[in-house]
GROMACS .gro file of C-alpha atoms in nm:
model
  381
    1UNK     CA    1 -30.568  -5.669  -6.346
    2UNK     CA    2 -30.735  -5.347  -6.459
    3UNK     CA    3 -31.029  -5.418  -6.227
    4UNK     CA    4 -30.785  -5.449  -5.937
    5UNK     CA    5 -30.634  -5.112  -6.025
    6UNK     CA    6 -30.979  -4.952  -6.043
    7UNK     CA    7 -31.097  -5.097  -5.712
    8UNK     CA    8 -30.779  -5.051  -5.509
    9UNK     CA    9 -30.630  -4.744  -5.674
   10UNK     CA   10 -30.303  -4.935  -5.709
   11UNK     CA   11 -30.148  -4.969  -6.052
   12UNK     CA   12 -30.079  -5.339  -6.108
   13UNK     CA   13 -29.859  -5.471  -6.388
   14UNK     CA   14 -29.816  -5.842  -6.457
   15UNK     CA   15 -29.523  -6.035  -6.598
   16UNK     CA   16 -29.631  -6.377  -6.722
   17UNK     CA   17 -29.369  -6.650  -6.765
   18UNK     CA   18 -29.370  -7.019  -6.852
   19UNK     CA   19 -29.286  -7.282  -6.591
   20UNK     CA   20 -28.915  -7.320  -6.664
   21UNK     CA   21 -28.860  -6.952  -6.736
   22UNK     CA   22 -29.032  -6.860  -6.411
   23UNK     CA   23 -28.788  -7.074  -6.214
   24UNK     CA   24 -28.485  -6.930  -6.393
   25UNK     CA   25 -28.611  -6.576  -6.336
   26UNK     CA   26 -28.680  -6.644  -5.969
   27UNK     CA   27 -28.324  -6.769  -5.926
   28UNK     CA   28 -28.182  -6.465  -6.104
   29UNK     CA   29 -28.374  -6.208  -5.898
   30UNK     CA   30 -28.307  -6.367  -5.560
   31UNK     CA   31 -28.045  -6.101  -5.481
   32UNK     CA   32 -28.227  -5.798  -5.619
   33UNK     CA   33 -28.589  -5.830  -5.728
   34UNK     CA   34 -28.768  -5.566  -5.938
   35UNK     CA   35 -29.101  -5.730  -5.851
   36UNK     CA   36 -29.326  -5.667  -5.552
   37UNK     CA   37 -29.534  -5.986  -5.554
   38UNK     CA   38 -29.394  -6.315  -5.682
   39UNK     CA   39 -29.571  -6.644  -5.750
   40UNK     CA   40 -29.365  -6.961  -5.707
   41UNK     CA   41 -29.443  -7.324  -5.761
   42UNK     CA   42 -29.499  -7.490  -5.424
   43UNK     CA   43 -29.206  -7.723  -5.493
   44UNK     CA   44 -28.964  -7.429  -5.508
   45UNK     CA   45 -29.063  -7.262  -5.183
   46UNK     CA   46 -28.803  -7.435  -4.965
   47UNK     CA   47 -28.518  -7.352  -5.205
   48UNK     CA   48 -28.611  -6.996  -5.302
   49UNK     CA   49 -28.858  -6.863  -5.048
   50UNK     CA   50 -28.613  -6.717  -4.796
   51UNK     CA   51 -28.409  -6.557  -5.074
   52UNK     CA   52 -28.710  -6.393  -5.237
   53UNK     CA   53 -28.978  -6.326  -4.979
   54UNK     CA   54 -29.022  -6.104  -4.679
   55UNK     CA   55 -29.164  -6.285  -4.374
   56UNK     CA   56 -29.534  -6.210  -4.335
   57UNK     CA   57 -29.672  -6.057  -4.019
   58UNK     CA   58 -29.960  -6.294  -3.954
   59UNK     CA   59 -30.071  -6.087  -3.653
   60UNK     CA   60 -30.174  -5.801  -3.880
   61UNK     CA   61 -30.554  -5.755  -3.914
   62UNK     CA   62 -30.532  -5.754  -4.295
   63UNK     CA   63 -30.355  -6.089  -4.319
   64UNK     CA   64 -30.575  -6.240  -4.050
   65UNK     CA   65 -30.877  -6.140  -4.259
   66UNK     CA   66 -30.728  -6.296  -4.572
   67UNK     CA   67 -30.639  -6.625  -4.405
   68UNK     CA   68 -30.980  -6.649  -4.240
   69UNK     CA   69 -31.129  -6.695  -4.588
   70UNK     CA   70 -30.914  -7.000  -4.665
   71UNK     CA   71 -31.025  -7.360  -4.643
   72UNK     CA   72 -30.907  -7.515  -4.314
   73UNK     CA   73 -30.768  -7.802  -4.522
   74UNK     CA   74 -30.494  -7.586  -4.673
   75UNK     CA   75 -30.161  -7.726  -4.554
   76UNK     CA   76 -29.890  -7.526  -4.378
   77UNK     CA   77 -29.669  -7.631  -4.669
   78UNK     CA   78 -29.819  -7.339  -4.862
   79UNK     CA   79 -29.723  -7.091  -4.590
   80UNK     CA   80 -29.411  -7.180  -4.399
   81UNK     CA   81 -29.042  -7.241  -4.429
   82UNK     CA   82 -28.953  -7.391  -4.094
   83UNK     CA   83 -29.177  -7.210  -3.848
   84UNK     CA   84 -29.188  -6.876  -4.032
   85UNK     CA   85 -29.465  -6.773  -4.273
   86UNK     CA   86 -29.321  -6.648  -4.601
   87UNK     CA   87 -29.606  -6.705  -4.845
   88UNK     CA   88 -29.976  -6.757  -4.898
   89UNK     CA   89 -30.141  -7.026  -5.111
   90UNK     CA   90 -30.224  -6.879  -5.451
   91UNK     CA   91 -30.367  -7.161  -5.662
   92UNK     CA   92 -30.335  -7.481  -5.457
   93UNK     CA   93 -30.404  -7.812  -5.626
   94UNK     CA   94 -30.384  -8.181  -5.547
   95UNK     CA   95 -30.358  -8.504  -5.742
   96UNK     CA   96 -30.692  -8.677  -5.796
   97UNK     CA   97 -30.832  -8.971  -5.989
   98UNK     CA   98 -31.096  -8.901  -6.252
   99UNK     CA   99 -31.305  -9.176  -6.408
  100UNK     CA  100 -31.595  -9.231  -6.647
  101UNK     CA  101 -31.911  -9.271  -6.439
  102UNK     CA  102 -32.105  -9.403  -6.739
  103UNK     CA  103 -31.862  -9.694  -6.767
  104UNK     CA  104 -31.847  -9.777  -6.398
  105UNK     CA  105 -32.229  -9.773  -6.377
  106UNK     CA  106 -32.295  -9.974  -6.695
  107UNK     CA  107 -32.467 -10.302  -6.602
  108UNK     CA  108 -32.314 -10.501  -6.888
  109UNK     CA  109 -31.962 -10.377  -6.814
  110UNK     CA  110 -32.003 -10.445  -6.443
  111UNK     CA  111 -32.121 -10.798  -6.517
  112UNK     CA  112 -31.825 -10.872  -6.742
  113UNK     CA  113 -31.582 -10.740  -6.483
  114UNK     CA  114 -31.739 -10.961  -6.217
  115UNK     CA  115 -31.716 -11.267  -6.440
  116UNK     CA  116 -31.347 -11.198  -6.499
  117UNK     CA  117 -31.239 -11.100  -6.147
  118UNK     CA  118 -31.507 -11.232  -5.912
  119UNK     CA  119 -31.550 -10.897  -5.747
  120UNK     CA  120 -31.760 -10.588  -5.812
  121UNK     CA  121 -31.632 -10.316  -6.042
  122UNK     CA  122 -31.552 -10.025  -5.813
  123UNK     CA  123 -31.337  -9.716  -5.837
  124UNK     CA  124 -30.985  -9.837  -5.753
  125UNK     CA  125 -30.855  -9.750  -5.409
  126UNK     CA  126 -30.529  -9.944  -5.408
  127UNK     CA  127 -30.247  -9.959  -5.662
  128UNK     CA  128 -30.329 -10.324  -5.732
  129UNK     CA  129 -30.694 -10.242  -5.803
  130UNK     CA  130 -30.585  -9.950  -6.023
  131UNK     CA  131 -30.375 -10.179  -6.244
  132UNK     CA  132 -30.648 -10.444  -6.255
  133UNK     CA  133 -30.920 -10.199  -6.360
  134UNK     CA  134 -30.692 -10.027  -6.611
  135UNK     CA  135 -30.613 -10.362  -6.773
  136UNK     CA  136 -30.985 -10.443  -6.795
  137UNK     CA  137 -31.050 -10.118  -6.983
  138UNK     CA  138 -30.761 -10.172  -7.227
  139UNK     CA  139 -30.883 -10.319  -7.557
  140UNK     CA  140 -30.559 -10.508  -7.617
  141UNK     CA  141 -30.634 -10.722  -7.311
  142UNK     CA  142 -31.014 -10.703  -7.327
  143UNK     CA  143 -31.160 -10.685  -7.679
  144UNK     CA  144 -31.496 -10.581  -7.531
  145UNK     CA  145 -31.353 -10.270  -7.365
  146UNK     CA  146 -31.539  -9.950  -7.461
  147UNK     CA  147 -31.211  -9.756  -7.439
  148UNK     CA  148 -30.879  -9.806  -7.610
  149UNK     CA  149 -30.682  -9.774  -7.288
  150UNK     CA  150 -30.740  -9.801  -6.917
  151UNK     CA  151 -30.527  -9.512  -6.797
  152UNK     CA  152 -30.254  -9.265  -6.886
  153UNK     CA  153 -29.908  -9.203  -6.741
  154UNK     CA  154 -29.716  -8.874  -6.753
  155UNK     CA  155 -29.339  -8.915  -6.747
  156UNK     CA  156 -29.202  -8.721  -7.044
  157UNK     CA  157 -29.019  -8.470  -6.822
  158UNK     CA  158 -28.821  -8.534  -6.505
  159UNK     CA  159 -29.054  -8.348  -6.271
  160UNK     CA  160 -29.374  -8.487  -6.420
  161UNK     CA  161 -29.229  -8.839  -6.397
  162UNK     CA  162 -29.145  -8.788  -6.029
  163UNK     CA  163 -29.493  -8.653  -5.956
  164UNK     CA  164 -29.657  -8.942  -6.139
  165UNK     CA  165 -29.449  -9.203  -5.955
  166UNK     CA  166 -29.427  -9.069  -5.600
  167UNK     CA  167 -29.785  -9.164  -5.498
  168UNK     CA  168 -29.704  -9.523  -5.603
  169UNK     CA  169 -29.381  -9.508  -5.400
  170UNK     CA  170 -29.557  -9.381  -5.088
  171UNK     CA  171 -29.844  -9.630  -5.130
  172UNK     CA  172 -29.584  -9.907  -5.103
  173UNK     CA  173 -29.452  -9.761  -4.779
  174UNK     CA  174 -29.164  -9.574  -4.939
  175UNK     CA  175 -28.986  -9.311  -4.729
  176UNK     CA  176 -28.758  -9.039  -4.862
  177UNK     CA  177 -28.535  -9.038  -4.552
  178UNK     CA  178 -28.402  -9.328  -4.349
  179UNK     CA  179 -28.374  -9.307  -3.970
  180UNK     CA  180 -28.040  -9.131  -4.003
  181UNK     CA  181 -28.175  -8.862  -4.235
  182UNK     CA  182 -28.011  -9.008  -4.545
  183UNK     CA  183 -28.206  -8.975  -4.870
  184UNK     CA  184 -28.277  -9.324  -5.002
  185UNK     CA  185 -28.434  -9.449  -5.326
  186UNK     CA  186 -28.260  -9.782  -5.394
  187UNK     CA  187 -28.499  -9.970  -5.165
  188UNK     CA  188 -28.742 -10.263  -5.196
  189UNK     CA  189 -29.040 -10.026  -5.171
  190UNK     CA  190 -28.908  -9.809  -5.455
  191UNK     CA  191 -28.842 -10.114  -5.671
  192UNK     CA  192 -29.187 -10.266  -5.612
  193UNK     CA  193 -29.356  -9.933  -5.683
  194UNK     CA  194 -29.162  -9.891  -6.005
  195UNK     CA  195 -29.250 -10.245  -6.113
  196UNK     CA  196 -29.619 -10.164  -6.065
  197UNK     CA  197 -29.579  -9.832  -6.243
  198UNK     CA  198 -29.421 -10.000  -6.546
  199UNK     CA  199 -29.694 -10.264  -6.541
  200UNK     CA  200 -29.948  -9.983  -6.573
  201UNK     CA  201 -29.761  -9.860  -6.882
  202UNK     CA  202 -29.903 -10.165  -7.064
  203UNK     CA  203 -30.254 -10.029  -7.012
  204UNK     CA  204 -30.184  -9.685  -7.154
  205UNK     CA  205 -30.135  -9.541  -7.501
  206UNK     CA  206 -29.761  -9.603  -7.442
  207UNK     CA  207 -29.653  -9.246  -7.497
  208UNK     CA  208 -29.453  -9.051  -7.236
  209UNK     CA  209 -29.672  -8.735  -7.218
  210UNK     CA  210 -29.473  -8.429  -7.120
  211UNK     CA  211 -29.750  -8.270  -6.915
  212UNK     CA  212 -30.095  -8.351  -6.773
  213UNK     CA  213 -30.273  -8.157  -7.046
  214UNK     CA  214 -30.237  -8.435  -7.303
  215UNK     CA  215 -30.346  -8.701  -7.054
  216UNK     CA  216 -30.664  -8.509  -6.977
  217UNK     CA  217 -30.729  -8.446  -7.345
  218UNK     CA  218 -30.716  -8.821  -7.412
  219UNK     CA  219 -30.962  -8.878  -7.130
  220UNK     CA  220 -31.193  -8.602  -7.256
  221UNK     CA  221 -31.195  -8.756  -7.604
  222UNK     CA  222 -31.309  -9.088  -7.460
  223UNK     CA  223 -30.985  -9.274  -7.521
  224UNK     CA  224 -30.921  -9.374  -7.160
  225UNK     CA  225 -31.137  -9.485  -6.869
  226UNK     CA  226 -30.933  -9.329  -6.589
  227UNK     CA  227 -30.679  -9.053  -6.550
  228UNK     CA  228 -30.487  -8.915  -6.254
  229UNK     CA  229 -30.385  -8.551  -6.263
  230UNK     CA  230 -30.333  -8.241  -6.056
  231UNK     CA  231 -30.668  -8.071  -6.007
  232UNK     CA  232 -30.558  -7.737  -6.153
  233UNK     CA  233 -30.559  -7.897  -6.499
  234UNK     CA  234 -30.894  -8.074  -6.464
  235UNK     CA  235 -31.113  -7.803  -6.618
  236UNK     CA  236 -30.973  -7.905  -6.957
  237UNK     CA  237 -31.198  -8.211  -6.942
  238UNK     CA  238 -31.511  -8.000  -6.976
  239UNK     CA  239 -31.384  -7.677  -7.132
  240UNK     CA  240 -31.179  -7.842  -7.407
  241UNK     CA  241 -31.319  -7.855  -7.758
  242UNK     CA  242 -31.489  -8.181  -7.849
  243UNK     CA  243 -31.510  -8.323  -7.498
  244UNK     CA  244 -31.711  -8.646  -7.484
  245UNK     CA  245 -31.718  -8.680  -7.107
  246UNK     CA  246 -31.916  -8.376  -6.991
  247UNK     CA  247 -32.162  -8.497  -6.729
  248UNK     CA  248 -31.983  -8.833  -6.708
  249UNK     CA  249 -31.688  -8.749  -6.483
  250UNK     CA  250 -31.647  -8.905  -6.143
  251UNK     CA  251 -31.367  -8.827  -5.900
  252UNK     CA  252 -31.193  -8.999  -5.613
  253UNK     CA  253 -30.879  -8.993  -5.406
  254UNK     CA  254 -30.575  -9.110  -5.598
  255UNK     CA  255 -30.520  -9.488  -5.559
  256UNK     CA  256 -30.299  -9.563  -5.263
  257UNK     CA  257 -30.418  -9.255  -5.076
  258UNK     CA  258 -30.100  -9.047  -5.099
  259UNK     CA  259 -30.165  -8.752  -5.334
  260UNK     CA  260 -29.907  -8.484  -5.397
  261UNK     CA  261 -29.991  -8.120  -5.346
  262UNK     CA  262 -29.927  -7.879  -5.630
  263UNK     CA  263 -30.006  -7.534  -5.757
  264UNK     CA  264 -29.835  -7.222  -5.636
  265UNK     CA  265 -29.775  -6.975  -5.358
  266UNK     CA  266 -29.742  -6.599  -5.360
  267UNK     CA  267 -29.517  -6.385  -5.143
  268UNK     CA  268 -29.407  -6.026  -5.102
  269UNK     CA  269 -29.057  -5.960  -5.231
  270UNK     CA  270 -28.801  -5.874  -4.963
  271UNK     CA  271 -28.684  -5.598  -5.197
  272UNK     CA  272 -29.029  -5.441  -5.234
  273UNK     CA  273 -29.086  -5.092  -5.097
  274UNK     CA  274 -29.462  -5.140  -5.123
  275UNK     CA  275 -29.549  -5.395  -4.856
  276UNK     CA  276 -29.884  -5.240  -4.764
  277UNK     CA  277 -29.986  -5.202  -5.128
  278UNK     CA  278 -29.903  -5.569  -5.181
  279UNK     CA  279 -30.129  -5.666  -4.892
  280UNK     CA  280 -30.413  -5.464  -5.046
  281UNK     CA  281 -30.370  -5.642  -5.380
  282UNK     CA  282 -30.373  -5.978  -5.201
  283UNK     CA  283 -30.694  -5.880  -5.021
  284UNK     CA  284 -30.848  -5.804  -5.360
  285UNK     CA  285 -30.737  -6.138  -5.510
  286UNK     CA  286 -30.880  -6.339  -5.222
  287UNK     CA  287 -31.218  -6.166  -5.195
  288UNK     CA  288 -31.514  -6.395  -5.260
  289UNK     CA  289 -31.624  -6.266  -5.599
  290UNK     CA  290 -31.273  -6.265  -5.745
  291UNK     CA  291 -31.186  -6.613  -5.616
  292UNK     CA  292 -31.513  -6.740  -5.764
  293UNK     CA  293 -31.438  -6.583  -6.103
  294UNK     CA  294 -31.094  -6.747  -6.102
  295UNK     CA  295 -31.256  -7.083  -6.028
  296UNK     CA  296 -31.525  -7.042  -6.296
  297UNK     CA  297 -31.246  -6.984  -6.549
  298UNK     CA  298 -31.086  -7.313  -6.449
  299UNK     CA  299 -30.836  -7.185  -6.195
  300UNK     CA  300 -30.788  -7.285  -5.834
  301UNK     CA  301 -30.825  -7.084  -5.516
  302UNK     CA  302 -30.759  -7.152  -5.147
  303UNK     CA  303 -31.082  -6.974  -5.047
  304UNK     CA  304 -31.351  -7.178  -4.874
  305UNK     CA  305 -31.635  -7.012  -5.064
  306UNK     CA  306 -31.516  -7.177  -5.386
  307UNK     CA  307 -31.555  -7.528  -5.245
  308UNK     CA  308 -31.905  -7.449  -5.115
  309UNK     CA  309 -32.032  -7.291  -5.438
  310UNK     CA  310 -32.308  -7.517  -5.576
  311UNK     CA  311 -32.291  -7.369  -5.926
  312UNK     CA  312 -31.919  -7.444  -5.940
  313UNK     CA  313 -31.984  -7.796  -5.815
  314UNK     CA  314 -32.227  -7.845  -6.103
  315UNK     CA  315 -31.973  -7.723  -6.358
  316UNK     CA  316 -31.673  -7.894  -6.196
  317UNK     CA  317 -31.807  -8.183  -5.983
  318UNK     CA  318 -31.461  -8.256  -5.843
  319UNK     CA  319 -31.441  -7.920  -5.660
  320UNK     CA  320 -31.542  -8.080  -5.330
  321UNK     CA  321 -31.288  -8.354  -5.385
  322UNK     CA  322 -31.013  -8.094  -5.421
  323UNK     CA  323 -31.088  -7.959  -5.075
  324UNK     CA  324 -31.080  -8.308  -4.925
  325UNK     CA  325 -30.760  -8.393  -5.112
  326UNK     CA  326 -30.584  -8.080  -4.990
  327UNK     CA  327 -30.636  -8.211  -4.639
  328UNK     CA  328 -30.441  -8.534  -4.698
  329UNK     CA  329 -30.190  -8.430  -4.965
  330UNK     CA  330 -29.825  -8.345  -4.907
  331UNK     CA  331 -29.529  -8.231  -5.115
  332UNK     CA  332 -29.243  -8.054  -4.940
  333UNK     CA  333 -29.006  -8.244  -4.713
  334UNK     CA  334 -28.771  -8.129  -4.440
  335UNK     CA  335 -28.532  -8.325  -4.220
  336UNK     CA  336 -28.317  -8.169  -3.951
  337UNK     CA  337 -28.053  -8.434  -4.005
  338UNK     CA  338 -28.020  -8.343  -4.372
  339UNK     CA  339 -28.017  -7.964  -4.413
  340UNK     CA  340 -27.880  -7.997  -4.769
  341UNK     CA  341 -28.200  -8.162  -4.891
  342UNK     CA  342 -28.383  -7.999  -5.182
  343UNK     CA  343 -28.726  -8.116  -5.299
  344UNK     CA  344 -28.654  -7.990  -5.648
  345UNK     CA  345 -28.321  -8.171  -5.682
  346UNK     CA  346 -28.469  -8.488  -5.534
  347UNK     CA  347 -28.763  -8.494  -5.775
  348UNK     CA  348 -28.534  -8.416  -6.070
  349UNK     CA  349 -28.306  -8.712  -5.993
  350UNK     CA  350 -28.596  -8.945  -5.916
  351UNK     CA  351 -28.791  -8.841  -6.225
  352UNK     CA  352 -28.494  -8.908  -6.452
  353UNK     CA  353 -28.473  -9.263  -6.314
  354UNK     CA  354 -28.845  -9.325  -6.362
  355UNK     CA  355 -28.837  -9.188  -6.715
  356UNK     CA  356 -28.532  -9.397  -6.810
  357UNK     CA  357 -28.702  -9.716  -6.696
  358UNK     CA  358 -29.035  -9.634  -6.861
  359UNK     CA  359 -28.864  -9.553  -7.192
  360UNK     CA  360 -28.646  -9.864  -7.184
  361UNK     CA  361 -28.318  -9.679  -7.141
  362UNK     CA  362 -28.233  -9.864  -6.819
  363UNK     CA  363 -28.368 -10.153  -6.615
  364UNK     CA  364 -28.514 -10.090  -6.271
  365UNK     CA  365 -28.213 -10.206  -6.068
  366UNK     CA  366 -27.968 -10.000  -6.274
  367UNK     CA  367 -28.184  -9.687  -6.270
  368UNK     CA  368 -28.236  -9.696  -5.894
  369UNK     CA  369 -27.868  -9.766  -5.828
  370UNK     CA  370 -27.762  -9.472  -6.044
  371UNK     CA  371 -28.022  -9.246  -5.885
  372UNK     CA  372 -27.899  -9.345  -5.539
  373UNK     CA  373 -27.546  -9.249  -5.637
  374UNK     CA  374 -27.664  -8.905  -5.746
  375UNK     CA  375 -27.867  -8.861  -5.427
  376UNK     CA  376 -27.567  -8.964  -5.217
  377UNK     CA  377 -27.353  -8.704  -5.393
  378UNK     CA  378 -27.612  -8.428  -5.345
  379UNK     CA  379 -27.737  -8.498  -4.994
  380UNK     CA  380 -27.561  -8.781  -4.812
  381UNK     CA  381 -27.190  -8.697  -4.830
   0.00000   0.00000   0.00000
């Protein structure tokens, strides 16, 4: 941030924390923060935003200028708690599907797929197509497959498991709340989605994967034909050492059409005595040349210029897909009939159930029943 200090005249000091430590620190400083600007994971905004952030005056010329640079596809989820703006999108991301274009365009492979399935090999759009294509590219089920595995799942931690599963749940018509505002997971849609998810496990390397980094590394090394991941991790496919897929990466909306939003938000601490200085630093971060540099280095930005940059599109072809995905993705949930609801607690309980089933600790019916009991205790009583 030395360049920021030079250009704004404001001394900027950074504290960098890991994911879990950042959450613990944010909880601890909610009553008295020593920081002026704070980045939070989007998932945490509903729980911690009001405790940490000062509401932003969106009528101010400075903030109007900043927001005018953002892609119009950026969701209000990155800004608001209720109807009040508390934060700005910092590094928004969205789940996307990445695939090997050289495989999907190979005439011999396409012919074999047609002979097996009597349809053309296309990038999967539905969950059923996703499983079918992943099976085809798994050598255990197709000795002619050019890859060891069709896809990769990420369920080694509770939150990653929830993120990996939720698009399947929503693709099957799953709803978090019933008509009374009760949080429900022991439902036919949840069961069917989990059955499909576990079926996909057969077409993977059968390891839990704690984070998306390993999944993308496997894809980059040519071990898998498809991978779904949040876009803020995708640069690893081309920047990682030994990548075999540079120039061969296609992208599409996640199968089922219900991607989760991710990344983070930034807000001004309610305890800060330097509101105007914070706004100046934010203006610096969001200016075109800085947002472009962040993107070149593999980061994400909400600024429209990033998604229109042809050089960036050459380096990271999926850039345009990120912008489109941000327009259809969702993450945070609110329900007036259930004010106790917490996205973080919900995903933690759900993810534990998914992980237990995937690792053989519990069957689907037992896992969903136990998860429902925990959700009832947290939100429905």
